[in-house]
XYZ file of C-alpha atoms in Angstrom:
767
model
C 70.542 72.643 93.211
C 73.277 71.221 95.083
C 76.837 71.003 93.718
C 79.907 68.633 94.433
C 82.828 71.374 94.282
C 85.081 73.049 96.288
C 84.866 73.437 99.560
C 83.105 74.161 101.349
C 80.256 72.628 98.952
C 77.428 74.594 97.924
C 75.564 71.453 99.789
C 76.646 72.417 103.023
C 75.436 73.911 106.104
C 79.098 76.768 106.223
C 78.122 77.640 102.771
C 74.512 77.794 103.327
C 74.922 80.109 105.853
C 77.707 82.460 104.000
C 74.889 82.861 101.235
C 72.245 83.378 103.730
C 75.145 86.345 105.587
C 75.356 87.858 101.882
C 71.604 87.992 101.689
C 71.231 89.691 105.037
C 74.418 91.869 104.458
C 71.985 93.237 101.185
C 68.901 93.592 103.075
C 69.652 94.833 106.219
C 69.325 92.112 109.841
C 71.467 91.310 112.599
C 74.656 91.506 110.528
C 77.036 94.620 110.207
C 78.479 94.737 106.667
C 81.389 96.659 105.701
C 82.283 97.433 102.216
C 85.986 99.353 101.979
C 85.451 99.006 97.664
C 83.199 101.233 96.669
C 85.552 104.652 96.353
C 86.881 103.741 99.970
C 83.562 104.513 102.099
C 82.400 102.383 104.606
C 78.728 101.357 104.788
C 77.254 100.289 107.444
C 74.582 98.192 107.469
C 71.201 99.086 109.266
C 70.861 96.929 112.472
C 67.694 94.838 112.928
C 67.338 96.209 117.037
C 68.445 94.681 120.357
C 66.686 91.572 120.328
C 68.305 89.658 117.107
C 71.734 90.889 117.922
C 71.543 89.617 121.605
C 70.585 86.111 119.136
C 73.786 86.676 117.360
C 75.790 83.730 116.596
C 78.192 84.763 114.514
C 80.222 88.241 114.972
C 80.543 89.596 111.297
C 81.505 92.953 111.096
C 81.868 93.133 106.819
C 81.373 90.614 103.978
C 85.110 88.670 104.225
C 84.716 87.633 108.113
C 82.640 85.852 110.028
C 83.520 84.627 113.704
C 81.902 81.868 115.624
C 81.387 81.079 119.005
C 83.583 78.358 118.955
C 85.997 80.953 118.242
C 86.682 79.627 114.492
C 87.335 82.746 112.112
C 86.087 82.016 108.493
C 87.615 84.328 105.901
C 86.574 84.777 102.320
C 88.852 84.435 99.721
C 87.743 87.135 97.047
C 90.551 86.422 94.046
C 90.785 83.624 92.130
C 92.821 81.250 92.980
C 94.783 80.023 89.791
C 98.357 78.345 91.618
C 99.560 81.933 92.338
C 98.724 81.044 96.478
C 96.404 84.312 96.723
C 93.734 81.937 98.918
C 96.146 81.782 101.295
C 98.105 84.873 101.205
C 94.880 87.597 101.379
C 93.402 86.182 104.018
C 96.517 86.385 105.727
C 96.271 89.694 106.195
C 93.568 90.262 107.919
C 94.130 87.437 109.989
C 96.895 89.451 110.935
C 95.525 92.589 111.446
C 92.681 90.551 113.434
C 95.094 89.050 116.015
C 93.960 84.900 115.419
C 96.073 82.289 115.424
C 96.484 80.258 111.947
C 94.895 77.463 113.065
C 91.887 78.723 114.038
C 91.390 80.340 110.442
C 89.019 78.585 107.731
C 89.312 80.102 104.577
C 86.565 79.550 101.622
C 86.233 80.525 98.120
C 83.932 83.880 97.712
C 81.631 83.974 94.334
C 81.600 86.473 92.159
C 79.887 89.329 94.301
C 80.175 93.639 93.837
C 79.969 93.883 97.300
C 83.276 91.854 97.388
C 85.131 94.841 94.680
C 87.780 93.659 92.196
C 87.771 90.188 91.632
C 90.393 89.808 88.691
C 94.012 87.482 88.684
C 95.985 89.192 86.407
C 99.244 91.812 86.150
C 100.246 90.501 89.643
C 97.745 92.756 90.927
C 95.723 91.079 93.352
C 98.047 91.786 95.950
C 98.731 95.480 95.787
C 94.962 96.109 94.995
C 94.243 94.508 98.215
C 96.678 94.760 100.506
C 96.078 97.547 102.325
C 92.063 97.616 102.499
C 92.541 94.122 103.661
C 94.950 94.898 106.996
C 91.637 97.504 107.830
C 88.743 94.891 107.460
C 91.394 93.145 109.964
C 91.968 95.883 112.171
C 88.415 97.351 112.174
C 87.191 93.623 113.007
C 89.516 93.684 116.001
C 89.044 97.360 117.327
C 85.382 95.615 117.536
C 86.237 92.699 119.754
C 88.353 95.061 121.508
C 85.528 97.716 122.409
C 83.333 94.339 122.997
C 85.480 92.855 125.909
C 86.043 96.317 127.500
C 82.414 97.233 127.199
C 81.726 93.894 129.272
C 84.215 94.148 131.834
C 83.389 97.919 132.086
C 86.950 99.350 131.460
C 88.192 101.780 128.717
C 89.131 100.295 125.562
C 92.912 101.294 125.953
C 93.532 99.244 128.602
C 92.480 96.227 126.969
C 94.238 94.246 123.887
C 94.122 91.584 120.865
C 96.249 88.949 121.022
C 96.017 85.280 119.666
C 91.812 85.269 119.091
C 91.539 86.616 123.185
C 91.242 90.198 124.198
C 93.515 90.607 127.257
C 93.262 92.745 129.862
C 96.971 93.246 132.008
C 95.271 95.125 134.884
C 93.140 92.629 136.339
C 94.791 89.594 134.387
C 91.092 88.693 132.493
C 90.839 86.976 129.763
C 88.104 86.817 127.087
C 88.331 84.637 123.957
C 86.940 85.996 120.448
C 83.778 83.020 120.367
C 82.536 84.692 123.707
C 82.743 87.811 122.475
C 80.546 87.199 119.723
C 76.967 88.597 121.320
C 78.875 91.771 122.150
C 80.597 92.857 118.923
C 77.353 92.011 116.625
C 75.490 94.618 118.647
C 77.840 97.629 118.286
C 78.310 99.890 115.855
C 80.898 99.806 112.488
C 84.022 102.277 113.445
C 85.330 104.250 110.283
C 87.911 101.852 109.078
C 91.071 105.108 108.035
C 90.489 105.229 111.629
C 91.274 102.290 112.896
C 94.666 101.957 114.370
C 96.916 99.207 112.035
C 99.608 96.934 114.138
C 103.110 97.931 113.903
C 104.651 95.594 110.976
C 107.445 95.002 113.740
C 104.828 92.981 115.988
C 103.380 90.892 112.482
C 103.548 87.433 114.155
C 101.951 85.839 110.676
C 102.793 88.297 107.565
C 106.200 87.008 106.334
C 106.434 83.533 107.846
C 105.751 80.325 105.948
C 102.324 79.233 105.653
C 101.452 76.018 103.517
C 98.582 76.809 101.217
C 95.319 76.612 102.474
C 93.828 74.131 99.974
C 97.111 71.486 99.849
C 95.828 68.936 101.721
C 92.941 68.844 99.365
C 95.459 69.082 96.138
C 97.235 65.772 97.425
C 93.869 64.128 97.822
C 92.693 64.934 95.039
C 89.626 66.444 96.172
C 87.329 68.054 93.538
C 88.140 71.572 93.220
C 88.692 72.256 89.895
C 86.274 73.496 87.351
C 86.618 70.226 85.792
C 85.377 68.313 88.662
C 82.093 70.540 88.744
C 79.385 68.062 88.985
C 75.703 68.939 89.003
C 72.151 66.927 88.787
C 70.751 65.904 85.473
C 74.098 67.453 83.966
C 75.062 66.898 80.241
C 78.453 66.961 79.091
C 79.487 68.736 76.222
C 82.006 69.056 73.542
C 82.647 72.518 71.133
C 84.464 71.926 68.056
C 85.781 75.175 66.008
C 86.972 75.647 62.438
C 90.748 74.359 62.494
C 91.635 77.730 60.373
C 91.167 80.312 62.785
C 88.422 82.423 62.209
C 86.629 80.605 59.944
C 83.023 79.023 60.694
C 81.018 75.849 59.756
C 78.505 76.131 57.224
C 77.400 72.244 57.298
C 77.870 69.182 59.456
C 76.532 65.613 59.328
C 75.013 66.288 62.409
C 72.088 63.872 61.900
C 74.687 60.527 62.133
C 76.492 62.540 65.014
C 73.115 62.379 67.038
C 72.150 59.031 66.392
C 75.435 57.727 68.387
C 75.562 56.085 71.727
C 74.580 58.205 74.195
C 74.584 61.729 72.378
C 71.855 63.715 73.269
C 71.697 66.891 70.307
C 74.650 68.416 68.066
C 73.955 71.797 66.216
C 75.852 75.150 65.041
C 76.310 77.487 66.850
C 76.494 81.087 65.219
C 79.010 82.686 67.372
C 79.867 86.249 66.696
C 82.815 87.956 64.856
C 84.689 88.655 68.161
C 88.006 86.700 67.791
C 87.967 86.559 71.320
C 84.461 85.916 72.297
C 81.837 83.544 70.694
C 83.683 81.853 67.731
C 81.127 80.082 65.512
C 81.431 76.433 65.681
C 80.075 72.657 66.351
C 78.047 72.026 69.898
C 77.887 68.036 70.764
C 76.205 67.028 73.654
C 76.036 63.851 75.567
C 75.466 62.171 78.657
C 79.305 61.877 79.549
C 82.367 63.573 78.515
C 83.763 60.219 76.916
C 80.631 59.892 75.068
C 80.736 63.663 73.431
C 84.857 62.708 72.521
C 83.491 60.108 70.299
C 81.319 61.357 68.159
C 83.526 64.526 67.863
C 86.076 62.017 65.994
C 82.878 60.982 63.502
C 82.358 64.606 63.013
C 82.431 65.542 59.932
C 81.995 69.488 59.195
C 82.321 71.726 55.909
C 84.121 75.070 56.656
C 83.942 78.100 54.992
C 88.061 78.920 56.281
C 87.502 82.583 55.622
C 90.631 85.447 55.185
C 93.016 83.285 57.939
C 93.179 80.510 55.447
C 96.430 82.399 53.366
C 98.456 83.002 57.278
C 101.236 81.305 57.280
C 104.310 81.749 59.589
C 106.417 81.909 56.531
C 104.211 84.599 55.057
C 104.588 86.277 58.406
C 108.268 86.128 58.146
C 108.957 87.351 55.194
C 106.457 90.362 55.415
C 108.163 91.625 59.096
C 111.480 91.073 56.616
C 110.225 93.515 54.355
C 108.999 95.861 56.899
C 112.146 95.808 59.319
C 113.973 97.664 56.075
C 111.059 100.208 55.807
C 110.581 103.401 58.478
C 108.051 101.911 61.164
C 104.167 102.679 60.626
C 104.525 104.511 64.099
C 107.012 106.007 66.032
C 106.938 105.474 69.524
C 109.885 107.314 70.986
C 112.155 109.763 69.036
C 115.193 111.532 71.103
C 118.311 113.068 69.464
C 119.457 112.116 66.606
C 120.277 107.901 66.474
C 121.250 108.055 62.475
C 124.433 110.735 63.180
C 124.992 109.373 66.889
C 125.120 105.370 65.009
C 127.344 107.297 62.442
C 129.877 108.396 65.088
C 130.634 105.593 66.840
C 133.000 103.813 67.893
C 131.498 100.000 67.246
C 128.057 99.447 66.014
C 125.751 96.693 66.849
C 122.998 95.760 64.598
C 120.727 92.526 64.924
C 116.896 90.919 64.336
C 115.281 89.115 67.187
C 112.266 86.438 66.439
C 109.753 84.736 68.905
C 106.789 82.753 67.976
C 103.421 82.400 69.007
C 102.918 80.790 71.850
C 100.342 78.727 73.580
C 99.329 79.170 77.347
C 99.366 75.372 78.262
C 97.410 75.479 81.174
C 97.195 71.998 83.121
C 93.220 72.149 83.391
C 91.900 72.428 79.642
C 89.226 75.291 79.714
C 85.585 74.173 80.763
C 82.611 75.733 82.198
C 79.465 74.364 83.304
C 76.448 76.263 82.689
C 72.860 76.564 83.558
C 69.927 78.690 81.966
C 66.772 79.297 83.841
C 64.006 78.527 81.185
C 61.811 81.253 82.604
C 63.716 83.958 83.118
C 66.675 83.178 80.977
C 69.310 83.667 84.052
C 72.091 81.819 83.420
C 74.491 79.996 86.592
C 77.889 79.152 85.993
C 81.446 77.479 87.289
C 84.181 78.526 86.066
C 88.176 78.282 86.600
C 88.233 81.923 85.487
C 90.995 84.591 86.129
C 88.538 87.399 85.400
C 84.883 86.998 86.551
C 83.532 89.748 86.531
C 84.794 90.487 83.038
C 82.927 87.034 81.736
C 80.096 88.091 83.490
C 79.707 91.315 81.316
C 80.594 88.800 78.090
C 78.104 87.020 78.995
C 75.228 89.637 79.199
C 76.643 91.304 76.530
C 76.451 88.297 74.254
C 73.512 86.650 74.590
C 71.616 90.518 75.859
C 71.204 89.691 79.448
C 70.703 91.432 82.401
C 74.305 91.330 84.011
C 72.335 90.902 87.539
C 70.977 88.115 86.182
C 74.382 85.952 85.298
C 75.443 84.412 88.546
C 78.986 83.333 88.630
C 80.847 80.750 90.945
C 84.663 80.799 90.923
C 85.982 77.520 90.750
C 89.908 77.226 91.674
C 92.060 77.148 87.963
C 94.190 74.420 87.074
C 96.909 77.114 86.355
C 96.102 80.262 84.238
C 99.048 82.683 83.380
C 96.531 85.121 81.510
C 94.568 82.641 79.553
C 91.450 82.653 81.925
C 91.348 85.852 82.084
C 89.665 85.679 78.276
C 85.442 84.351 78.668
C 85.330 82.792 75.258
C 84.788 79.221 76.751
C 82.512 80.393 79.536
C 79.931 81.803 76.651
C 80.353 78.475 74.241
C 78.960 76.932 77.559
C 76.335 79.210 77.557
C 75.579 79.229 74.151
C 74.935 75.141 74.740
C 73.580 75.329 77.949
C 70.354 77.478 76.455
C 69.933 75.741 73.617
C 69.469 72.230 76.127
C 68.019 73.663 79.026
C 69.411 71.800 81.228
C 72.909 71.958 82.892
C 76.243 71.044 80.465
C 79.447 71.358 81.295
C 81.779 71.718 78.330
C 84.997 70.404 78.486
C 87.818 71.486 75.948
C 90.410 68.764 74.408
C 93.765 70.011 74.944
C 93.797 69.970 71.098
C 91.124 72.654 71.365
C 93.591 74.592 73.971
C 96.671 74.550 71.800
C 95.016 75.533 68.253
C 92.232 77.751 69.529
C 94.111 79.423 72.369
C 94.450 83.397 72.626
C 98.190 83.149 71.498
C 100.670 84.915 73.393
C 101.672 86.831 69.721
C 104.786 86.348 67.979
C 107.370 89.497 67.114
C 109.939 90.561 65.376
C 112.718 93.211 66.060
C 115.213 94.796 64.074
C 117.534 96.595 66.421
C 120.290 98.731 65.861
C 122.963 100.107 68.737
C 125.975 102.044 69.045
C 128.910 102.954 71.935
C 131.234 105.123 72.068
C 134.989 104.884 72.421
C 134.820 105.414 76.831
C 131.889 102.303 75.837
C 129.085 104.197 77.059
C 126.005 103.929 75.425
C 125.515 106.576 72.811
C 122.630 105.289 70.686
C 119.590 102.390 70.462
C 117.084 101.802 67.686
C 114.431 99.586 67.550
C 111.737 98.471 65.169
C 109.534 96.574 66.017
C 107.160 94.155 63.872
C 104.245 92.731 65.755
C 100.930 91.026 64.642
C 97.426 93.287 64.694
C 93.683 91.651 64.650
C 91.670 94.803 62.325
C 88.997 96.166 65.041
C 85.498 97.543 63.796
C 85.064 101.155 64.966
C 82.148 101.926 66.070
C 80.255 105.230 64.848
C 79.108 107.989 67.654
C 75.871 106.700 67.129
C 76.696 103.424 67.813
C 76.227 101.968 63.777
C 78.814 100.658 62.093
C 78.441 99.697 58.284
C 80.156 97.262 55.944
C 82.643 100.112 54.265
C 84.061 100.337 58.462
C 87.517 99.598 57.651
C 88.503 99.697 61.349
C 91.696 99.499 62.865
C 94.540 97.686 63.336
C 95.190 96.721 66.987
C 97.897 94.737 68.428
C 97.240 91.551 69.988
C 97.701 91.789 74.140
C 101.557 91.999 75.162
C 102.086 93.177 70.794
C 102.162 97.083 72.094
C 105.960 99.040 72.471
C 106.055 101.646 75.127
C 108.085 104.388 74.288
C 109.302 104.232 78.029
C 110.263 100.646 77.419
C 113.819 100.561 78.859
C 116.429 101.946 77.783
C 113.906 104.298 76.287
C 114.379 107.551 78.567
C 117.913 106.458 79.327
C 119.753 106.340 75.469
C 120.194 110.432 74.231
C 119.667 108.873 70.849
C 116.673 106.518 70.834
C 114.153 105.604 68.028
C 111.645 103.273 69.562
C 109.473 102.365 66.103
C 106.781 99.638 65.177
C 104.738 98.190 62.425
C 101.945 95.817 62.603
C 100.963 92.599 60.680
C 97.391 91.814 60.275
C 96.126 88.952 61.489
C 93.162 86.886 62.244
C 94.298 85.106 65.088
C 93.334 85.553 68.720
C 96.028 86.931 71.374
C 95.530 87.138 74.894
C 97.167 87.656 77.583
C 100.834 85.600 78.714
C 102.372 85.849 81.684
C 104.296 89.129 82.315
C 102.515 90.495 78.940
C 105.399 92.284 76.609
C 107.977 92.205 79.023
C 108.207 88.331 79.067
C 109.591 88.739 75.541
C 110.783 92.395 75.651
C 113.222 91.899 78.132
C 114.979 88.713 76.539
C 115.310 90.836 73.857
C 116.295 94.358 75.837
C 118.751 92.467 77.633
C 120.603 90.167 75.258
C 120.997 92.971 72.993
C 122.488 95.254 75.726
C 124.369 92.134 76.139
C 125.757 92.483 72.918
C 126.759 96.349 73.366
C 128.250 95.260 76.289
C 129.980 92.918 74.622
C 131.046 95.225 71.819
C 132.506 98.034 74.072
C 134.932 95.679 76.005
C 132.863 96.078 79.427
C 131.937 93.825 82.061
C 127.260 93.141 81.426
C 127.287 94.327 85.350
C 128.894 97.374 85.499
C 127.778 98.315 81.532
C 124.126 98.228 82.756
C 125.481 100.025 85.793
C 126.174 102.795 83.634
C 123.284 102.827 81.509
C 121.471 103.478 84.828
C 122.781 106.308 85.653
C 122.797 107.810 89.092
C 119.468 109.360 88.939
C 116.953 107.766 91.470
C 113.870 108.250 89.582
C 112.459 108.282 85.726
C 109.581 109.833 85.031
C 107.306 108.292 83.218
C 106.226 109.970 79.230
C 103.462 109.792 77.269
C 100.177 108.046 77.926
C 101.001 104.283 79.132
C 104.152 106.182 81.124
C 105.523 104.673 84.352
C 108.115 106.304 87.065
C 111.101 104.354 86.926
C 112.601 104.224 90.454
C 116.079 103.848 89.335
C 117.321 102.948 93.114
C 115.634 100.098 93.296
C 116.336 98.562 90.080
C 120.431 99.238 91.309
C 120.015 97.437 94.267
C 118.909 94.845 92.944
C 121.349 94.850 90.399
C 124.166 95.801 92.702
C 122.276 92.936 95.156
C 122.221 89.760 93.178
C 126.205 90.502 91.262
C 127.104 90.232 95.209
C 124.690 87.022 95.936
C 126.192 85.145 93.189
C 129.859 86.622 93.365
C 129.736 87.958 90.374
C 133.000 88.293 88.808
C 134.890 86.865 91.133
C 134.691 83.031 89.925
C 136.356 81.737 86.377
C 134.362 79.293 84.652
C 135.980 76.487 82.180
C 134.912 76.812 78.256
C 131.920 75.758 78.162
C 130.285 77.016 81.482
C 129.516 80.645 82.081
C 126.883 83.426 83.387
C 124.441 85.572 82.364
C 122.804 88.803 84.299
C 119.453 90.514 83.046
C 117.026 92.270 85.126
C 113.569 93.627 84.446
C 110.606 95.857 85.630
C 106.944 95.214 85.189
C 103.644 94.744 86.956
C 105.491 97.366 89.990
C 108.568 95.120 90.452
C 112.478 95.109 90.228
C 113.846 92.406 89.773
C 117.527 91.285 88.830
C 118.738 87.579 88.101
C 121.867 85.945 87.404
C 122.333 82.617 85.312
C 124.806 80.022 85.259
C 124.950 77.384 82.493
C 126.908 74.447 81.321
C 126.864 73.414 77.506
C 128.623 70.490 76.307
C 130.619 70.374 73.213
C 127.236 68.543 71.814
C 125.118 71.589 72.167
C 123.109 70.314 75.448
C 122.448 72.830 78.025
C 122.046 72.345 81.809
C 120.955 75.644 84.272
C 123.108 74.827 86.814
C 122.413 78.049 89.365
C 119.852 81.086 88.710
C 120.211 83.461 91.234
C 117.028 86.076 92.379
C 116.965 89.112 93.961
C 113.203 91.081 93.906
C 111.972 93.886 95.642
C 108.486 94.073 95.575
C 108.074 96.483 98.513
C 107.950 96.947 102.460
C 107.074 93.269 103.218
C 106.862 89.648 101.953
C 103.175 88.422 102.386
C 103.540 84.411 102.738
C 107.571 83.143 102.357
C 106.837 80.073 101.414
C 104.393 81.317 98.692
C 106.891 83.926 97.799
C 109.708 81.757 97.411
C 107.060 79.248 94.870
C 106.360 82.011 92.797
C 110.340 83.031 92.267
C 110.997 79.342 91.639
C 107.980 78.984 89.813
C 108.690 81.921 87.158
C 111.584 80.653 87.247
C 111.178 77.215 85.612
C 107.696 78.382 83.001
C 110.689 81.023 82.791
C 113.313 78.469 81.365
C 110.801 75.944 79.607
C 109.201 78.861 77.729
C 112.620 79.452 76.525
C 113.699 76.236 75.763
C 110.597 74.418 73.695
C 107.281 76.317 73.262
C 106.252 77.557 69.583
C 103.529 76.846 67.553
C 103.977 76.912 63.654
C 101.033 78.189 61.651
C 100.212 76.579 58.144
C 97.290 77.424 55.750
C 95.708 79.636 58.990
C 96.363 76.070 60.979
C 98.515 75.752 64.215
C 100.072 72.687 63.166
C 100.931 71.848 67.059
C 98.081 69.840 68.562
C 98.905 68.127 71.849
C 102.073 67.696 74.312
C 103.868 65.801 72.113
C 104.785 68.396 69.378
C 104.626 71.159 72.006
C 107.111 70.008 74.887
C 107.272 71.817 78.085
C 110.257 71.308 80.347
C 110.847 67.796 82.436
C 111.824 67.713 86.177
C 115.351 66.755 84.985
C 115.853 69.312 83.399
C 115.182 71.929 85.579
C 118.040 74.461 87.055
C 119.714 72.746 89.644
C 119.329 75.364 92.338
C 117.217 78.378 92.506
C 118.446 80.821 95.176
C 115.322 83.693 96.414
C 116.248 87.011 97.865
C 113.972 89.631 98.572
C 114.712 93.448 98.990
C 112.373 94.409 101.526
C 112.106 98.966 100.504
C 109.810 101.299 101.977
C 107.724 100.694 99.111
C 103.929 99.783 98.478
C 103.471 95.989 98.674
C 103.762 94.341 95.036
C 102.568 91.242 93.404
C 105.594 88.320 92.597
C 103.280 86.144 89.706
C 105.015 87.879 86.915
C 107.558 90.237 87.853
C 110.729 87.086 88.305
C 109.444 86.005 84.901
C 111.288 88.062 82.829
C 114.872 88.457 83.199
C 115.103 84.356 83.016
C 115.251 84.092 79.765
C 117.637 86.941 78.741
C 119.910 86.040 81.539
C 120.988 82.217 80.191
C 120.879 83.768 76.708
C 123.699 85.329 78.050
C 125.224 83.167 80.174
C 124.833 80.393 76.892
C 127.227 83.586 74.893
C 129.942 83.322 77.912
C 129.947 79.817 77.785
C 130.010 78.930 74.231
C 130.396 82.190 72.618
C 126.991 81.609 70.595
C 124.258 84.588 70.426
C 120.675 83.250 70.597
C 118.321 85.650 68.562
C 115.313 83.423 67.536
C 113.083 81.335 69.818
C 113.113 78.541 71.538
C 116.249 77.472 72.644
C 115.545 74.173 70.817
C 115.571 75.983 67.743
C 119.376 76.527 67.997
C 122.995 74.994 67.842
C 124.790 75.137 71.043
C 127.287 72.738 69.719
C 131.227 74.052 70.084
C 134.661 73.057 69.739
């Protein structure tokens, strides 16, 4: 089946070659397969014999690398590309160790395939999960090419070296390009990847430089790259309508009238499941074009069973939270010392309540998926902009009782993700429709669907108390976090569950407070509590889950305590961090905290921003914050101007990040920092979802605004501290400190504290 889609197109020879390569790698043949993800072991496929090797036209030492006789190197990028630049940066790692010019490299997107190992894009894990392995992939191929050249010349491999796509023999001045070594290299055994020699980082030619995205030219030209661009022969187009009340289901609809409309092929109710993050009940409309499906949708009339969710409202949740905040928490996450005694003896105390709303991911490309179901064996083929293809495959398999091996998933480029596409509800929606139609179907969500049926970032309420002693040191910290939770049914040991099973309340993604959240482990008297509010609202990962709001709450309140203590905010934070270099994690979720790295980025950002050396006029000020998340240590200083009328302008943001020993792609890293700052400011400023009678009130960008270009920071400075630590990701760690840095700067400029998001609700005017 041909398809118009990502480069290379699936009806092109290059794509066919890749498919054949993967098949032959699995079945044996003249190609070699090298796996680094099956428990760290190397698995070499048996050779098909000298004759087949002699006929090899490509050197393919593993499932990620192909070298053609013209010297062109094709690298497979296995991780989903969602705008974070991973399709460029991870292949750069292989190319560096392979010792090949980037101009000779072609990158293709890999589909979901167990041979590639884990393929998710979330939690800033793509780089740290693959960095070391990808070095060894490239080094193994380079080692084999050097051996092939040495064998050709009849010399020792140690006398040869690889450089810019060729192997050189310095003693004789001979040179063989990689393309000339294809046949010989293909006949060699694959060495143990653990034993190959990696390059000295001091000799890197590619890593750490600025490299443009491999899809940039196609993006500028509007080429089909995204899920929404997929076209299949005979494809139909679908929309899927869910109950306006989150968790509701359809009872009946005017299906006959809809099916009689021009271009409509079918309309039907999908029963769905009880899984709020899976196949939810709804009404499908299928037509010969997306426009005809949307036009029919406008005429759809549905009688809904709204369910328990119809009683939800933000005002109701707020009242519940305020009542809960006055009581002891339902669960204690951390208890050190005696908070009450410490507060009673503190020289100064501060109390504050911080509130933030539910928000949507609002990715530019609405959710979509193209699906086709084989009527003979029920196998499913999917094209989806997903961050978590393995999870999507598993959800399809479990929802429709299909063997996982019968679910093929092609990973398309995503027009933004931010955690939304870690969920796979839009994928099972498409499969349910395709099963009924027995034809290829592309499901496209409308913007209203995206905003009103998202898997939202959970709202939350923090009730805080803190105290400082006469010397201005933190002596007490109490946070009662009231969060949102869904009731999850508990399966009995025999796999059954009855209607009498009440289940348990499980906080939404990012809505669970760890006992190690800063300043837990630092405050001698610390009490962290949590109380869940039950709801029928689907929640899911949102960029830097938990940290995206916790950093705002904690570092805003730390700033309040620094002010109460009469101390400089940077000095106060350094005092809290103390002089230990490492703090161990505690409990099941505990993560060790490298205090030295955090101190260093905090000191560095203060230096880069000239902290304390500038005098600001009234209405101008600077704020600071730091946060450890997703293995990255980041500190930020924001400088703002607030007019007397309350108009905010972020003049400058200085970022210092410690993400390990190597920046892979400097251009991509700077882009990630700038994007995180802008996204962080946008999220601070505008997004909020109101809930009334179980419905999300907002529907599109007219009432769910995002930051516009003129409102972005005037200057964003990105600085990286290289440390002798494992390389980590960057898509998320820079995001959390932005909001508290800006809000602390607003206080410095105006004397006004921001304790409720979004910032657009606040009156910042001053006189």
